[in-house]
PDB file of C-alpha atoms and ligand atoms in Angstrom:
ATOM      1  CA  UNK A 201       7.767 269.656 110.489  1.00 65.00           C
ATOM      2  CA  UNK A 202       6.315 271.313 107.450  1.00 87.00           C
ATOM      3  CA  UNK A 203       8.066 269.977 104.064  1.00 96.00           C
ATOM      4  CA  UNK A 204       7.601 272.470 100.947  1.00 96.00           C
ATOM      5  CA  UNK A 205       6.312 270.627  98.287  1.00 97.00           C
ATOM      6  CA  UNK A 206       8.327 270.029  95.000  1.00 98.00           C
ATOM      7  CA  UNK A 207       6.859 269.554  91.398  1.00 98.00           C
ATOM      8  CA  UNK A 208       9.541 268.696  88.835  1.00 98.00           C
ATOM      9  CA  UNK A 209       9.088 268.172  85.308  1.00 98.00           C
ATOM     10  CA  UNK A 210      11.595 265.576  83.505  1.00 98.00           C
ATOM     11  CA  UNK A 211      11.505 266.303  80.038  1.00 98.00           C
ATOM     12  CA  UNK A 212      13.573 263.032  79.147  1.00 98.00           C
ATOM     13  CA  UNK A 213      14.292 262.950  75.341  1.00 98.00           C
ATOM     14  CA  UNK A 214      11.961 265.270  74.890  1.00 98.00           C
ATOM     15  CA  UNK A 215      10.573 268.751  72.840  1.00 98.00           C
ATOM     16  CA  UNK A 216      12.744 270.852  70.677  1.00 98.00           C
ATOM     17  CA  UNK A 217      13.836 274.455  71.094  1.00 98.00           C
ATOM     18  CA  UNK A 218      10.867 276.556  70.210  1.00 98.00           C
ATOM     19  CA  UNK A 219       8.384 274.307  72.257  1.00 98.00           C
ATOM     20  CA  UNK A 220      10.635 273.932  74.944  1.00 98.00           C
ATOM     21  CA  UNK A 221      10.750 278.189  75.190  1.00 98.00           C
ATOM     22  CA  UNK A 222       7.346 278.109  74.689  1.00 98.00           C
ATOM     23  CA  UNK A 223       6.240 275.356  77.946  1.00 98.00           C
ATOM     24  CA  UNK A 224       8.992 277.390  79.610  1.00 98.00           C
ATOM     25  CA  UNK A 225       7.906 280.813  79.014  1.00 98.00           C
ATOM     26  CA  UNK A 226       4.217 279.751  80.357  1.00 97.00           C
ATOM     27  CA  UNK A 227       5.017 278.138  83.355  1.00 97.00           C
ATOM     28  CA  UNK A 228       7.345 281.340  84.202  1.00 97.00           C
ATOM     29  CA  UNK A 229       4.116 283.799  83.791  1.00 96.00           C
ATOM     30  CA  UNK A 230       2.249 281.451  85.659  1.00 95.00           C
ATOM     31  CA  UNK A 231       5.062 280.955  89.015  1.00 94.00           C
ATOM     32  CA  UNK A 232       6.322 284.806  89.147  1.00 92.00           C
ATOM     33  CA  UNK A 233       6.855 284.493  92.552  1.00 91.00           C
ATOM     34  CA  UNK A 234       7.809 281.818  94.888  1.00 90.00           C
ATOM     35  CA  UNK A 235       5.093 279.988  96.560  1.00 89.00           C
ATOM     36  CA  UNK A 236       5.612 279.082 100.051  1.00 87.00           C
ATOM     37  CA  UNK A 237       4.120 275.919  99.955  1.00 90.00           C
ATOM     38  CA  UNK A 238       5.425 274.567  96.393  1.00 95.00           C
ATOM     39  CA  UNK A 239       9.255 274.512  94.726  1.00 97.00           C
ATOM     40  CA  UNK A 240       8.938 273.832  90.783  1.00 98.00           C
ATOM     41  CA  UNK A 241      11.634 272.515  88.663  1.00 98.00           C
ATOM     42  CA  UNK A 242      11.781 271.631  85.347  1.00 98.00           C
ATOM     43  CA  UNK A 243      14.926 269.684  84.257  1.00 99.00           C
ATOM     44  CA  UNK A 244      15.204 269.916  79.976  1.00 98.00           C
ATOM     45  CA  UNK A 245      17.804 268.135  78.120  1.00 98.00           C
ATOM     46  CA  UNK A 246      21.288 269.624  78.045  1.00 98.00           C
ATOM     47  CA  UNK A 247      21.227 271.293  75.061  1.00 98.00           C
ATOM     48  CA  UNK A 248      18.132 273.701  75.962  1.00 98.00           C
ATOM     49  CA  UNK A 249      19.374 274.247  79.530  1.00 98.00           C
ATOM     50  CA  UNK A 250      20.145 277.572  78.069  1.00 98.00           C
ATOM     51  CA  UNK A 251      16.965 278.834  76.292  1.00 98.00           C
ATOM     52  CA  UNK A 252      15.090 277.470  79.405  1.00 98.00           C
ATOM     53  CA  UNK A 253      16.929 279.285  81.996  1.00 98.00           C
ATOM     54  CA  UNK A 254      16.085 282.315  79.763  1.00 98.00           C
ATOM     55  CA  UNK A 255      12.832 282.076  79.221  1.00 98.00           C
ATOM     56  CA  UNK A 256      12.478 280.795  83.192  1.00 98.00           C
ATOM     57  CA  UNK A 257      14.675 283.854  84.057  1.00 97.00           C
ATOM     58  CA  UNK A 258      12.837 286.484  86.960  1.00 96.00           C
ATOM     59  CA  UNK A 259      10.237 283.469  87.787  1.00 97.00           C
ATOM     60  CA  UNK A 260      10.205 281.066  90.971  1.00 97.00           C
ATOM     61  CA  UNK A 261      11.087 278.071  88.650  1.00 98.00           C
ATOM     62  CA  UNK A 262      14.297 276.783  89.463  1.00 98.00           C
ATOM     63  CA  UNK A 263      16.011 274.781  86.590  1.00 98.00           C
ATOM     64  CA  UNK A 264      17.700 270.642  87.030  1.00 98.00           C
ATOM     65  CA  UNK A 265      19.633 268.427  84.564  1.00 99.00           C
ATOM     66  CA  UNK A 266      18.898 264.825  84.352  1.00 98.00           C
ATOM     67  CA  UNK A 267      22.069 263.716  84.566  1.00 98.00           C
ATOM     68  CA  UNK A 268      25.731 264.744  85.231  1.00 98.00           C
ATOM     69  CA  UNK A 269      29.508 262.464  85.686  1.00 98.00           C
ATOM     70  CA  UNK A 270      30.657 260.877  88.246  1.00 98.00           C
ATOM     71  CA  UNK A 271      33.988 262.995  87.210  1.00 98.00           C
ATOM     72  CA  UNK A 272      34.993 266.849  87.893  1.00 98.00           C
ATOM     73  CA  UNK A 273      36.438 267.795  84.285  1.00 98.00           C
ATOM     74  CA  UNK A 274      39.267 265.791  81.554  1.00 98.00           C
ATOM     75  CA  UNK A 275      38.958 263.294  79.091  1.00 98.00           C
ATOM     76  CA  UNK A 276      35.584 261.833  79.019  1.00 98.00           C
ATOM     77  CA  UNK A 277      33.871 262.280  75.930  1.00 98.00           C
ATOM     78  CA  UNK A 278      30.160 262.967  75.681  1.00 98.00           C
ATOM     79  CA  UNK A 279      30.114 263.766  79.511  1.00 98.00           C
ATOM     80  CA  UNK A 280      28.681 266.793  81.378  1.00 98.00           C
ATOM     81  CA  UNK A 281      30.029 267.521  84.738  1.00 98.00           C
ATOM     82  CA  UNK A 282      27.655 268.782  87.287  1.00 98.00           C
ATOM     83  CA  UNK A 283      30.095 271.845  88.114  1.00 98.00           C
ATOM     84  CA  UNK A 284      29.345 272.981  83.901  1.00 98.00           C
ATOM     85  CA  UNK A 285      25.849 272.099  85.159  1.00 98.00           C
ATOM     86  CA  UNK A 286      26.090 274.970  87.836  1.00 98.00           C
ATOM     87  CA  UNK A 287      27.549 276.828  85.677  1.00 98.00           C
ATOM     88  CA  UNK A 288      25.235 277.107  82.971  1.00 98.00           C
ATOM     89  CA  UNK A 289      22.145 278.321  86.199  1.00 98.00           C
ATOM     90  CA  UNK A 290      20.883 274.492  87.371  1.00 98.00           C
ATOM     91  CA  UNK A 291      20.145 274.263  90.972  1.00 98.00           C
ATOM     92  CA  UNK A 292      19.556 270.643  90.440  1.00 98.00           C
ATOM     93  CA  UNK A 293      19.916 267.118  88.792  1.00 99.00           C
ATOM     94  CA  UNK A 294      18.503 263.770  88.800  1.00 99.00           C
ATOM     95  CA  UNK A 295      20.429 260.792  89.149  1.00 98.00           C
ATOM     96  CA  UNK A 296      19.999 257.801  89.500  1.00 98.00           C
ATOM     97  CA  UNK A 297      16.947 257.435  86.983  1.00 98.00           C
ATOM     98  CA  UNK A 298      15.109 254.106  86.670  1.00 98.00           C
ATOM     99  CA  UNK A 299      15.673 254.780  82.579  1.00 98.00           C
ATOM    100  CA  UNK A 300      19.574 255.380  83.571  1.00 98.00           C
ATOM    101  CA  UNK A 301      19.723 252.295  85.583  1.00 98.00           C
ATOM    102  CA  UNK A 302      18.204 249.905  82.844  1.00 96.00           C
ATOM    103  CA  UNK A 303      18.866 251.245  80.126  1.00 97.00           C
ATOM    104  CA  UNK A 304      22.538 252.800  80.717  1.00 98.00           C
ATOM    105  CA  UNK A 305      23.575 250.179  83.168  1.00 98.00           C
ATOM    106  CA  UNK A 306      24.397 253.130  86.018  1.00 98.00           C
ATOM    107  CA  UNK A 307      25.030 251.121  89.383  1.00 98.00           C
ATOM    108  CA  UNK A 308      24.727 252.616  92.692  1.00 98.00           C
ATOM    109  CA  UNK A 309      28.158 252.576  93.313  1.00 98.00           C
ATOM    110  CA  UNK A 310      28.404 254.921  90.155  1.00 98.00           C
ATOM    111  CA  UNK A 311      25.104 257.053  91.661  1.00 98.00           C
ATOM    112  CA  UNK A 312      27.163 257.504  94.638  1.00 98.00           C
ATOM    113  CA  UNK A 313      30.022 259.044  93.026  1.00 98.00           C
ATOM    114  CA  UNK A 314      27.913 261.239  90.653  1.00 98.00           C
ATOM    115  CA  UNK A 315      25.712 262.506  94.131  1.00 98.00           C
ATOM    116  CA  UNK A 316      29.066 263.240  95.820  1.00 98.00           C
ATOM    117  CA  UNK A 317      30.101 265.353  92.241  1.00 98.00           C
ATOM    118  CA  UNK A 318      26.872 266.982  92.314  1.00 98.00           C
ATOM    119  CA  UNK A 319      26.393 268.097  96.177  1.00 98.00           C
ATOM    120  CA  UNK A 320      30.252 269.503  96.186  1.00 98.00           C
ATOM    121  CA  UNK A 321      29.212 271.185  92.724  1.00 98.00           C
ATOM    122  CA  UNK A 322      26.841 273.143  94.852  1.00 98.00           C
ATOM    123  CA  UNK A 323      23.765 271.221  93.116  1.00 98.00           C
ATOM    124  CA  UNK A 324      20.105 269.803  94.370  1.00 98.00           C
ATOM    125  CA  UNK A 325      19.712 266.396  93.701  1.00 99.00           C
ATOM    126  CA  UNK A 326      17.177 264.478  92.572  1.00 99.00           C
ATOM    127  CA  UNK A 327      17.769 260.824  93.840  1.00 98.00           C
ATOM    128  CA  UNK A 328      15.172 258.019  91.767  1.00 98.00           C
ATOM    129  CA  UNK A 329      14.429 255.266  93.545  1.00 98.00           C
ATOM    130  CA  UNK A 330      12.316 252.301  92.432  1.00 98.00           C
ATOM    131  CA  UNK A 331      11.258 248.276  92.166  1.00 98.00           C
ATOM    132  CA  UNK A 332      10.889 246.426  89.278  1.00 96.00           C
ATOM    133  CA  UNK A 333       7.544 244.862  88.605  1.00 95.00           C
ATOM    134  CA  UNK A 334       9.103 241.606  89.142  1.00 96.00           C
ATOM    135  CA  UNK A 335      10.311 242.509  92.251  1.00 97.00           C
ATOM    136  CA  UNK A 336       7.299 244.403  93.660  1.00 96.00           C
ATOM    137  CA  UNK A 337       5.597 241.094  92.635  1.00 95.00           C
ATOM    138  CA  UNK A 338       8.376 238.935  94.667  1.00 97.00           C
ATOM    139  CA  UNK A 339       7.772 241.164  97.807  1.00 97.00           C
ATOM    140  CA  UNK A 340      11.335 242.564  97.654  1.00 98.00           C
ATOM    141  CA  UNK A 341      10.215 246.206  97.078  1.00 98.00           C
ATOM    142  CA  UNK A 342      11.418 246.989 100.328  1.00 98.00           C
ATOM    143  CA  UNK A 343      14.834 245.192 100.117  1.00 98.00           C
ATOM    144  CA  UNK A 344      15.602 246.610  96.732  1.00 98.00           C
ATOM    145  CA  UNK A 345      14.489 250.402  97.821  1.00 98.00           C
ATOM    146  CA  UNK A 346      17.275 249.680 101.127  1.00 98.00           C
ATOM    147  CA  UNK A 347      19.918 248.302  98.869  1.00 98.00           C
ATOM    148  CA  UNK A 348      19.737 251.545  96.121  1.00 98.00           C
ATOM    149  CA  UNK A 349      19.320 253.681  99.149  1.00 98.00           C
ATOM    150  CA  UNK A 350      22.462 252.194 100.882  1.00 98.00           C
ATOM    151  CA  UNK A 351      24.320 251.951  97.684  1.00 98.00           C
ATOM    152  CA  UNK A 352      23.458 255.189  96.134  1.00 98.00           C
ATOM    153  CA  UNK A 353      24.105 257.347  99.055  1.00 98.00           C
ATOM    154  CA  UNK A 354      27.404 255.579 100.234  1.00 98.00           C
ATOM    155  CA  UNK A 355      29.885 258.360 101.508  1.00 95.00           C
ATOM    156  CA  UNK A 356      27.088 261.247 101.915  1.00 98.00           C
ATOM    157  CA  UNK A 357      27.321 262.351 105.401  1.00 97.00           C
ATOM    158  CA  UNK A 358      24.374 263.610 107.072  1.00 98.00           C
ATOM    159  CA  UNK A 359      25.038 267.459 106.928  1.00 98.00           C
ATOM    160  CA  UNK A 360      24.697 267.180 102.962  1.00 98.00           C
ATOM    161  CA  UNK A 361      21.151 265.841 103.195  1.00 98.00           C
ATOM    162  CA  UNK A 362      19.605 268.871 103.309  1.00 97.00           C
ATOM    163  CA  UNK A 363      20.527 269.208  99.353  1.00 98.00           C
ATOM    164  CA  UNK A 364      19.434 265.757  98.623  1.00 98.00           C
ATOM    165  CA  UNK A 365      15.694 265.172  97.307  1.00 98.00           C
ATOM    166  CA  UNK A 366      14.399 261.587  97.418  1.00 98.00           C
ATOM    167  CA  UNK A 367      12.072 260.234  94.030  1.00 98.00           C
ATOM    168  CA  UNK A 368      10.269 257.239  94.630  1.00 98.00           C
ATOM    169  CA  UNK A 369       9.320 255.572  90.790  1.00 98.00           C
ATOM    170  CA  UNK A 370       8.076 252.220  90.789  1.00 98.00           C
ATOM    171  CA  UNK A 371       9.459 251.550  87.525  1.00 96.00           C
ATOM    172  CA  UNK A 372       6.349 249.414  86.335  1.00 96.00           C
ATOM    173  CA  UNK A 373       4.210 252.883  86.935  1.00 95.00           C
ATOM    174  CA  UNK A 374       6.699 254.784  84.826  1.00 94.00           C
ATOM    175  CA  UNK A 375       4.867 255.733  81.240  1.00 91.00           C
ATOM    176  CA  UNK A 376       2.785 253.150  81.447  1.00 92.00           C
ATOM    177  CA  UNK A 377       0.072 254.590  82.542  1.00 87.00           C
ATOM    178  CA  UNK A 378      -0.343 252.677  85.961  1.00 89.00           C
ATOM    179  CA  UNK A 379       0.393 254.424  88.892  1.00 92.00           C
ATOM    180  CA  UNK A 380       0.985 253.685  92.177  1.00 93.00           C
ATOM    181  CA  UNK A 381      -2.722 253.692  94.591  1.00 96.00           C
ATOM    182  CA  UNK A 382      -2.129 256.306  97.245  1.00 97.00           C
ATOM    183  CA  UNK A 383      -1.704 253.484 100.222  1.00 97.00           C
ATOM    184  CA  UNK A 384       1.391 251.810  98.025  1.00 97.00           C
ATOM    185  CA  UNK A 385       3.086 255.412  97.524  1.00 98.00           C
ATOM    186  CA  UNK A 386       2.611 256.293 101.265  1.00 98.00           C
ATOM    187  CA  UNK A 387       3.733 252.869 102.472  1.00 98.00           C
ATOM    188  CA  UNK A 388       7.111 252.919  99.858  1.00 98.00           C
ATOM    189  CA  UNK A 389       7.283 256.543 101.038  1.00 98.00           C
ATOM    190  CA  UNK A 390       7.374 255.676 104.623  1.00 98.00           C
ATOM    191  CA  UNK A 391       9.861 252.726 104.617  1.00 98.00           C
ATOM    192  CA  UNK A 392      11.974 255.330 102.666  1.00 98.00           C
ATOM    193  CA  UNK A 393      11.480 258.039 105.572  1.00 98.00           C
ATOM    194  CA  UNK A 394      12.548 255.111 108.345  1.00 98.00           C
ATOM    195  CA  UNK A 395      15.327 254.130 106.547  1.00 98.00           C
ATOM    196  CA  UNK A 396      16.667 257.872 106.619  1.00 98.00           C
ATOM    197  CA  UNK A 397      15.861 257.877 109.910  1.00 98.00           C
ATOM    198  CA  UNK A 398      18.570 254.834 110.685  1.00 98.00           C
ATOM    199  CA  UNK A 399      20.717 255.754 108.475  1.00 98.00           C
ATOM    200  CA  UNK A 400      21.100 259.141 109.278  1.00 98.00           C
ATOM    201  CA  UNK A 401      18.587 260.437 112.489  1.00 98.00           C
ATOM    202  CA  UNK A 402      15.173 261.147 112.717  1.00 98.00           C
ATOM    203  CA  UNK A 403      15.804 265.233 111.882  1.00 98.00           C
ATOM    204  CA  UNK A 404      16.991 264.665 108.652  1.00 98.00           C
ATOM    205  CA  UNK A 405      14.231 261.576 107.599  1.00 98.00           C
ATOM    206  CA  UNK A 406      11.766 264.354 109.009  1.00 98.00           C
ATOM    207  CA  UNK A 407      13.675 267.156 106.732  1.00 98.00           C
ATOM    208  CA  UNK A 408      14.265 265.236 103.277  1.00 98.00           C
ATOM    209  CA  UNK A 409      11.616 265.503 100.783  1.00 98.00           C
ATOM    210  CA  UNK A 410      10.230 262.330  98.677  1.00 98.00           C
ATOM    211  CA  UNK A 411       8.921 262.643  96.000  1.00 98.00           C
ATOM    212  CA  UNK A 412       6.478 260.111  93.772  1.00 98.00           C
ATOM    213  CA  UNK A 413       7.235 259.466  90.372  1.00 98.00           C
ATOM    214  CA  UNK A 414       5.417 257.265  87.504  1.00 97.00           C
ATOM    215  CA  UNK A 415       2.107 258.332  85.631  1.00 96.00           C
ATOM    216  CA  UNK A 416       1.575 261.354  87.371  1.00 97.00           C
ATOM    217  CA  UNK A 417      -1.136 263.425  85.811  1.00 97.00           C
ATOM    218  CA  UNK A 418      -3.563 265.784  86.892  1.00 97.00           C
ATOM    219  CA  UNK A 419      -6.407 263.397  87.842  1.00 97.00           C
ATOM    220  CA  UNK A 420      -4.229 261.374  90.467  1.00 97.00           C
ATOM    221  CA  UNK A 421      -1.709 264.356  91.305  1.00 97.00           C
ATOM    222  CA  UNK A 422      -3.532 265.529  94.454  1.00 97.00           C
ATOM    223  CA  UNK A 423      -4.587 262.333  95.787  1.00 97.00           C
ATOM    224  CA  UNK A 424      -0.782 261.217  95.709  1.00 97.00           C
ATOM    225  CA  UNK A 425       0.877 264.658  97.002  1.00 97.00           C
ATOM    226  CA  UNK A 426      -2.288 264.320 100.273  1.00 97.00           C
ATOM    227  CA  UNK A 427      -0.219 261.344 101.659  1.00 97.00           C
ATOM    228  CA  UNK A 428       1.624 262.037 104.779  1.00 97.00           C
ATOM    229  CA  UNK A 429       4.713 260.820 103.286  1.00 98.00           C
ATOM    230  CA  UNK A 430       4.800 262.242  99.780  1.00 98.00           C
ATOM    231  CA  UNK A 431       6.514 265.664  99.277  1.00 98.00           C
ATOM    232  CA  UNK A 432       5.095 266.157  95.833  1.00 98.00           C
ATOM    233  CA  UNK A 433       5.412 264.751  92.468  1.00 98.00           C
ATOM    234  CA  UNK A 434       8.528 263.954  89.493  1.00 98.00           C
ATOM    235  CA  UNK A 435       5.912 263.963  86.692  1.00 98.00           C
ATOM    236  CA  UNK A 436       7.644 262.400  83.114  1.00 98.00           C
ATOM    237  CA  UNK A 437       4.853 262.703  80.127  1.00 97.00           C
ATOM    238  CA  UNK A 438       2.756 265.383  81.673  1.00 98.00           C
ATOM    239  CA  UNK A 439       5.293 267.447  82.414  1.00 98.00           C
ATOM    240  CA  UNK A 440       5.186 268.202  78.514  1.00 98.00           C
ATOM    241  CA  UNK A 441       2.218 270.553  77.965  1.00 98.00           C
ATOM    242  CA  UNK A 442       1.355 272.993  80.257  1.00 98.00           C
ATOM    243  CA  UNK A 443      -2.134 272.412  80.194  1.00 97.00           C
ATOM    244  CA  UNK A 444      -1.237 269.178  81.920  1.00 98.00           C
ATOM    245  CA  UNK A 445       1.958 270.206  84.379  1.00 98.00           C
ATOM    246  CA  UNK A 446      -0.005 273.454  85.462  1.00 97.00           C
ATOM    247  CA  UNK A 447      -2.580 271.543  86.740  1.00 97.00           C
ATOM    248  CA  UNK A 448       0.219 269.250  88.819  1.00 97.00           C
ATOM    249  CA  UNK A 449       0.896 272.616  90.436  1.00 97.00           C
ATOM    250  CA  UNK A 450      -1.927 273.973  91.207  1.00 95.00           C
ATOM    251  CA  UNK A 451      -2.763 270.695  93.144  1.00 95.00           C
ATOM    252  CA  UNK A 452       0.626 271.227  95.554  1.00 96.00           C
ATOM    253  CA  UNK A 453      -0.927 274.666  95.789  1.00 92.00           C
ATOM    254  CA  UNK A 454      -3.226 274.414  98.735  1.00 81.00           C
ATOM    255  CA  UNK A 455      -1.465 271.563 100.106  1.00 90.00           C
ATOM    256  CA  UNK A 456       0.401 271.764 103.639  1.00 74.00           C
ATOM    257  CA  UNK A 457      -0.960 274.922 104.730  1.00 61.00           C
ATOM    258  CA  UNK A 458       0.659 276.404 101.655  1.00 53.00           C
TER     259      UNK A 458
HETATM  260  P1  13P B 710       5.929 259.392  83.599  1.00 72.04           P
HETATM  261  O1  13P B 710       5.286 260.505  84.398  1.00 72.04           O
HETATM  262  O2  13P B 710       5.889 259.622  82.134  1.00 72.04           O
HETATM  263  O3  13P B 710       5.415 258.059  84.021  1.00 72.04           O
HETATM  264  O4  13P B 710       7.506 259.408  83.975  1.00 72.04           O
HETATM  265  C1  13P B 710       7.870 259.438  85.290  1.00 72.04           C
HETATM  266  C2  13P B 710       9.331 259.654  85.369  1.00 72.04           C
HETATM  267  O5  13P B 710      10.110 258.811  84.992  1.00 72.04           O
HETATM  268  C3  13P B 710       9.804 260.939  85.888  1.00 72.04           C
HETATM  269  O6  13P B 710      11.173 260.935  86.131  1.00 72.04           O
END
């Protein structure tokens, strides 16, 4: 089974209005049409969902959030629900981010609820994945990957897989620099693709894409996206300038027969 490739950009925190319509603008001249072998996203901060989507508009990039509730509508200040999310043109969202785990405190009981919100909201989503330093260091990368896995997909049924995109990020390889060597991200990647396959059955772990995530740049892109296992790239930092995403691109380009 042939997996199309997926490049997404997470902007984070990042860029402001005119350079976000600028990077935007670029990558749309540059991905008119669809490519068979690669998907591109690019997921901007709330606020420029907008201006992207325009400047994106009659191009094969398809446009994510990087977050969205774990509630439909009502009282809950400062929230975006994935169904505004669809509203505004996303196709997809990440959840379930390493930085939204630490930093935010987001469990994988709350990830579940947020993934249900988002698949019934008609939304792609972009499910992180990831060990601690510590932890790699302790041997429990495995254990930790199974237990977010379990936890974060709780309640999601095997027929909604097919909108469900797996991101492995070692967290310690997230802007720092350090990525994962090709042997750790296929090895993560393959435990991942097993544990579909018992959770769920072999045609979906076949089916579901993973992606890597953490220090993804254009020097290490292709030697990452060659691995059996890995389905293309969630690039943070170079996702920023187009002279450094394109390249991330081009490098899918080629890949699988595409
Ligand atoms: P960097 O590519 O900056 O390491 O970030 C990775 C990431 O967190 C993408 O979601």
């Amino acid at each position: 089974m042939t997996r199309q490739l997926m490049v997404a950009g997470n902007w984070k925190m990042n860029l402001d209005r005119n350079a976000g319509r600028a990077l935007c603008a670029g990558l749309a001249s540059q991905c008119r049409a669809a490519h068979p072998g690669v998907q591109v996203v690019v997921c901007p901060p709330f606020p420029y969902l907008g201006v992207a989507g325009e400047a994106l508009a009659g191009s094969a990039v398809e446009l994510g959030a990087q977050n969205s509730s774990n509630e439909v509508s009502g009282a809950f200040t400062g929230e975006v629900s994935a169904g505004m999310l669809a509203d505004v043109g996303c196709q997809w969202v990440i959840l379930g981010h390493s930085e939204r785990r630490t930093i935010f405190g987001e469990t994988d009981e709350l990830i579940s609820r947020k993934v249900d919100k988002a698949l019934a909201a008609g939304l792609g989503v972009l499910l992180c994945v990831g060990e601690l330093l510590a932890e790699r260091q302790s041997n429990q990368t495995e254990a930790v990957l199974d237990r977010q896995m379990a936890g974060s997909l709780a309640g999601i049924d095997a027929s909604r897989l097919n909108k469900v995109v797996i991101a492995y990020e070692p967290v310690w390889a997230i802007g720092t620099g350090l990525t994962a060597s090709t042997e750790q991200a296929q090895s993560a990647h393959k435990h991942l693709r097993e544990w579909l396959a018992a959770r769920y059955n072999r045609t979906v772990a076949d089916a579901t894409r993973i992606l890597y995530g953490g220090s993804v740049k254009p020097q290490n892109a292709r030697a990452l996206m060659e691995q059996p296992d890995v389905d293309g790239a969630l690039v943070g930092g170079a996702c920023l300038k187009l002279d450094d995403f394109l390249p991330i691109v081009e490098a899918a380009r080629g890949l699988r027969g595409a």
